[in-house]
Amino acid sequence: MSDKEAPNERDTVPATPAAPGPAEPIAIVGMSALYPRARGLEELWRLLVADAPPSGTGAGPAPAGLGDIEVDVARFGIPPAQAASMARLQLLMVEAARQCLDDATGPGGLPGRTDVVVGTCLGLDRQYANALRVDGARYARDLAETLAEGPWRDTGTDPRGAERELNDVLARRLGASPHDRVGEMASTIPARIASAFKLRGRTLAVESADATSYWALAHAVDSLRAGLTDAALVVVGQRDEGRFARRALAAKGIAAGPDETGDGPALAEGLGALLLKRRSTARRDGDRVYASVLDCALRHEARPGTFRYSLSAGHRRAAAEAAHRTAGVTPGSVGLVECAGHGTAAVGRAEQDAIAAIHTGAARDSVALGSVRDRLGHTFANAGLAGVTKAALALHHRTVPPARAGTSAGPAGGSPFRVPRAAEPWRPSADGTPRRAAVLGASLTGTVCHVLLEEHVPVAAGAPEPAVGPADGVSGGASAGATAGATAGASVAESLSGEGEGEGEGEGAAVGRGGAGSSGGGGAGHSVRGGAGAAPSVRGAGEPVAIVGFGGRFADSPDADGFWRTMLSGRDRIGPLPPESFDRGLYHAPGALARGRSYTDLGAPVPVPSAPPPGLRIPPHRYAEMDAAQRLGLHVATEMFARHGRPPHTLEGVGTVVVGSNLGLSRERRLHTGLCLGDLEADVRSLDALGALGPDEVEALTKLVRDRFTDPGPVDLPTTWDGCVASGIAALIGNEHRLDAVPVAVEAACASSLAALDVAVGRLRSGAADYAVAGGVELPCNARDMVLCSALGLLSHSRITPFDAAADGFTPGDGCALFLLKRLADARRDGDPVFGVLRAVGASNDAKSLIAPDVDGQTRAVRQAFAQVDFGPDEVDYLEAHGTGTRLGDRVEVAAAAQVYGTGRRSAPLHIGSAKSFLGHTFAAAGAAGLLRTLQALRRATLPPSVNLRELSPDLALDAVPARVATEALPWPAGPERPRRAAVSAFGTGGINYHLLIEEGTDATR
């Protein structure tokens, strides 16, 4: 990144209108910290207030990583068979969660309805090991073929014996367990935490590069304020895994390379956790509160091309102003600013200019500056949580930590800012205003972040707390308290709008035309939530959300209309996988479980686009660096925007792009394997089968095999990292279409798509976003996924047949579906087409088995969805089931549906079907496929059929609903004086459950 890059001209847009009033603060009631130099909160605080680096507890330097921390898996109920397949970060995060929960001292205990939100970035060690083992089989075959064809034929060396021995060596060195597919998934981490501590709320993993912590925090705050959960456990960690991350980040100039060379800081390891409750709940429960989160604001600078940090002071100021408006507090009350501390001068200048603008007029030396990076290094995904933890500790101890010598002094002298060189008492304000701190952040994909924190004031010393809204999340409507909140919000807006007058043009302007946090032109009434000083108002949890655009690509269907034709065709699109994605000679072992092999070769693949969508100017070399999921996502997004009928850049306000995905993309894994060829060659040198060869002959052999083994591509290009990060799917959609939309990737196993929609709906209902793109994409029709899923016996030996007596597993399918969303009131105001209306998303975790489904857990998700709407289960006509195609899974899903839908008041049977019968199981895209099928069915007033259903499973208690599974398309009659309504379910490994309610976009909703 060049320091000469100019800020984006789009900084000069009108300021965002004021929010209607402050939202309820969110209390931090527990924390934990695991860093190389600080193994706990007490150690972290000593490190933060120390004037000089600690000398360490023993001889030699402090450890560079977290590899030496011992985790007792037995105390968490983890079976030994599963422990060996778990990513190391998963174990550390379970321990960080334990320490955080132990730190929460309130007598009220931990509510069972507690969400677990985990954040991480790039691959995990188990993902790398599994990919290397599967790719290593190809290397072993290349070794055997090279031996057979070369001058070693007459040495008595057995080529196939060498191949078998090398595969055995790799299995021992890298591990080989049936549970590897589950153990490598990022979403297994929150599920494992939920299982260990019996937490039954939402569980999901998020990734947004070095804005990951802020996204995890923002989602938790949304869920708490909407009343969808009673507590949220946020755990974010970063490990320096494998060889890829440092090389790829060094190529972008923002991290030192593996040999510690380069201009950027070294990538550091670190984990932390926060336990959050609504402030009113924490006070009711008698919790010790470190500090309260007043708001977590995210903004994005959309710049086509290579990913890079925003250089816009205007975007940073917009994020700060949005946070202050939502919180209802003025910048003058902030006494500590925790800077992101990025290493490049241009990014640092943008941050300094932004805070100088927001604090214009503050008293000299009234704001202390610091950065946790000067003590912990750049912990990337964890960086934001580290900063929040530092600020919360400073507020709790009422002490301003010092900054290390050499830390930038920030804006010019004579400003409101100072850089403390020693710990200082944080003195109270003269007017009694609570102490407050700001934590700044930024992401390599262009996002900027601003978190506001406030010290805890005992309830006796402050205003009484209003009652919290309904626990079930139903919107409560506006009240007199909202008037006071609106007044407070307006006063803050006036204060903000009066700042910075006379500045240089553009840099002080807030970004966003319509404005996240604005009233949005109508919609559901504001539900009152408790807060200190003024009764806050936020959007209701039940506010309808309109689908105003959609697109999809599955199997041989090039678009959403082709997808619907497939649904009516009467035949599936499952068949033998092409040889370029599945090498049968190497990976196929029909009919039996075999290590490193798949017993089936069937799937429903999607051709990967070879060129960018029309209208997007992406150079061929950069497009070639993109993961296949990123390419597919770009094409489907183009279809989605075309169906909306307006150029995407005309979308007004602040948006978000949330894509359900596997957080370890295939391209990253392949590139990491390429960096491990030296390890494979070391394994070759150890083979007994090559004992007859001399050292020089072995070296010549490994060189020939290296030349034969497919080169996965370069790692040291500035675009390499971009094509490997999961949130890059979302960032590409936003950046290439020039959307002021914050990107994030979400993983919740096979429910990832509905989790993404849940996050997006939460952002819209909270007012943090004015529009959203949400959906999912995954391409599991590859050798790695086939082999790993076969090892656990998850795949069908023939083909997926949901609800059939012969159901024996699923068949993988590739796919992507995306949806453009707005609040229904805004869509009406803007004259958008309303293709369907999302009414609710319910979610839960079983907190039991990571593999077996659970009736009670699924039932909780369904009931939570209905708690958000004004109609009952008997008014839902169709259920798009998850339909995994196992007898147990199908039986549990129907039994859970019967618990809620079997009301005894149905006028007609509930129709049940599953898109998987046509397209296979598309993993992270499965929920999006189900929603796309349901949306198209609503639009065409047609109940969609299932295919390949020959004999209904006797395990299904359909009569208890009553329900039926149709094998042919049927007319969908409208209900009396109500729109057609449907539900979509998605369940995932780890006990993850989601249930979505949707109704047609009738004239009454347009």
GROMACS .gro file of N, CA and C in nm, residues 35-37 44 47-48 64 210 238 246 254-255 264-270 338-343 371-384 386-387 404:
model
  126
   35TYR      N    1  -0.257  -1.457   2.601
   35TYR     CA    2  -0.158  -1.402   2.508
   35TYR      C    3  -0.021  -1.456   2.548
   36PRO      N    4   0.075  -1.456   2.455
   36PRO     CA    5   0.206  -1.512   2.490
   36PRO      C    6   0.267  -1.452   2.616
   37ARG      N    7   0.248  -1.323   2.641
   37ARG     CA    8   0.306  -1.258   2.759
   37ARG      C    9   0.204  -1.233   2.870
   44LEU      N   10  -0.241  -0.964   3.211
   44LEU     CA   11  -0.259  -0.866   3.105
   44LEU      C   12  -0.259  -0.724   3.161
   47LEU      N   13   0.085  -0.616   3.247
   47LEU     CA   14   0.159  -0.586   3.125
   47LEU      C   15   0.120  -0.450   3.068
   48LEU      N   16  -0.008  -0.417   3.072
   48LEU     CA   17  -0.057  -0.292   3.015
   48LEU      C   18  -0.012  -0.170   3.092
   64ALA      N   19   0.670  -1.713   2.210
   64ALA     CA   20   0.618  -1.636   2.097
   64ALA      C   21   0.474  -1.671   2.066
  210ASP      N   22  -0.922  -0.835   0.991
  210ASP     CA   23  -0.891  -0.780   1.122
  210ASP      C   24  -1.002  -0.693   1.178
  238GLN      N   25  -0.663  -1.568   1.736
  238GLN     CA   26  -0.577  -1.577   1.617
  238GLN      C   27  -0.452  -1.654   1.655
  246ARG      N   28   0.155  -1.571   0.723
  246ARG     CA   29   0.265  -1.473   0.725
  246ARG      C   30   0.314  -1.439   0.584
  254ILE      N   31   0.184  -0.573   0.513
  254ILE     CA   32   0.129  -0.538   0.644
  254ILE      C   33   0.170  -0.634   0.753
  255ALA      N   34   0.264  -0.725   0.725
  255ALA     CA   35   0.314  -0.814   0.829
  255ALA      C   36   0.454  -0.859   0.792
  264GLY      N   37   0.617  -0.448   0.795
  264GLY     CA   38   0.501  -0.460   0.882
  264GLY      C   39   0.533  -0.529   1.013
  265PRO      N   40   0.441  -0.524   1.107
  265PRO     CA   41   0.461  -0.592   1.236
  265PRO      C   42   0.444  -0.742   1.222
  266ALA      N   43   0.503  -0.817   1.313
  266ALA     CA   44   0.486  -0.961   1.311
  266ALA      C   45   0.342  -0.997   1.348
  267LEU      N   46   0.289  -1.100   1.283
  267LEU     CA   47   0.158  -1.150   1.318
  267LEU      C   48   0.168  -1.218   1.454
  268ALA      N   49   0.089  -1.172   1.549
  268ALA     CA   50   0.098  -1.223   1.685
  268ALA      C   51  -0.022  -1.310   1.718
  269GLU      N   52  -0.003  -1.399   1.814
  269GLU     CA   53  -0.111  -1.485   1.859
  269GLU      C   54  -0.183  -1.423   1.977
  270GLY      N   55  -0.309  -1.458   1.993
  270GLY     CA   56  -0.384  -1.408   2.108
  270GLY      C   57  -0.528  -1.454   2.105
  338GLU      N   58  -0.840   0.424   2.216
  338GLU     CA   59  -0.754   0.309   2.187
  338GLU      C   60  -0.744   0.297   2.035
  339CYS      N   61  -0.628   0.337   1.982
  339CYS     CA   62  -0.609   0.343   1.837
  339CYS      C   63  -0.582   0.204   1.780
  340ALA      N   64  -0.609   0.189   1.650
  340ALA     CA   65  -0.580   0.062   1.586
  340ALA      C   66  -0.431   0.038   1.578
  341GLY      N   67  -0.354   0.147   1.559
  341GLY     CA   68  -0.208   0.134   1.560
  341GLY      C   69  -0.151   0.063   1.440
  342HIS      N   70  -0.209   0.084   1.322
  342HIS     CA   71  -0.156   0.019   1.202
  342HIS      C   72  -0.017   0.072   1.169
  343GLY      N   73   0.062  -0.016   1.108
  343GLY     CA   74   0.201   0.019   1.088
  343GLY      C   75   0.229   0.117   0.976
  371SER      N   76  -0.244   0.222   2.224
  371SER     CA   77  -0.275   0.110   2.134
  371SER      C   78  -0.225  -0.017   2.199
  372VAL      N   79  -0.314  -0.113   2.214
  372VAL     CA   80  -0.276  -0.239   2.277
  372VAL      C   81  -0.173  -0.313   2.193
  373ARG      N   82  -0.160  -0.274   2.067
  373ARG     CA   83  -0.064  -0.343   1.981
  373ARG      C   84   0.078  -0.323   2.029
  374ASP      N   85   0.106  -0.212   2.103
  374ASP     CA   86   0.244  -0.191   2.148
  374ASP      C   87   0.285  -0.291   2.256
  375ARG      N   88   0.186  -0.363   2.313
  375ARG     CA   89   0.219  -0.465   2.412
  375ARG      C   90   0.197  -0.607   2.359
  376LEU      N   91   0.099  -0.626   2.275
  376LEU     CA   92   0.060  -0.760   2.232
  376LEU      C   93   0.096  -0.790   2.088
  377GLY      N   94   0.136  -0.690   2.010
  377GLY     CA   95   0.156  -0.710   1.868
  377GLY      C   96   0.023  -0.710   1.794
  378HIS      N   97   0.026  -0.739   1.666
  378HIS     CA   98  -0.095  -0.738   1.585
  378HIS      C   99  -0.159  -0.876   1.589
  379THR      N  100  -0.262  -0.891   1.669
  379THR     CA  101  -0.330  -1.021   1.683
  379THR      C  102  -0.444  -1.037   1.583
  380PHE      N  103  -0.445  -0.956   1.482
  380PHE     CA  104  -0.531  -0.967   1.363
  380PHE      C  105  -0.677  -0.987   1.399
  381ALA      N  106  -0.734  -1.107   1.381
  381ALA     CA  107  -0.876  -1.125   1.411
  381ALA      C  108  -0.908  -1.085   1.554
  382ASN      N  109  -0.816  -1.106   1.645
  382ASN     CA  110  -0.836  -1.077   1.787
  382ASN      C  111  -0.808  -0.932   1.823
  383ALA      N  112  -0.756  -0.851   1.730
  383ALA     CA  113  -0.706  -0.718   1.764
  383ALA      C  114  -0.814  -0.631   1.829
  384GLY      N  115  -0.934  -0.632   1.775
  384GLY     CA  116  -1.040  -0.550   1.831
  384GLY      C  117  -1.079  -0.593   1.971
  386ALA      N  118  -0.889  -0.744   2.185
  386ALA     CA  119  -0.779  -0.705   2.273
  386ALA      C  120  -0.792  -0.559   2.313
  387GLY      N  121  -0.826  -0.472   2.216
  387GLY     CA  122  -0.843  -0.331   2.246
  387GLY      C  123  -0.959  -0.304   2.339
  404ARG      N  124   0.394   0.270   2.511
  404ARG     CA  125   0.536   0.241   2.504
  404ARG      C  126   0.612   0.358   2.442
   0.00000   0.00000   0.00000
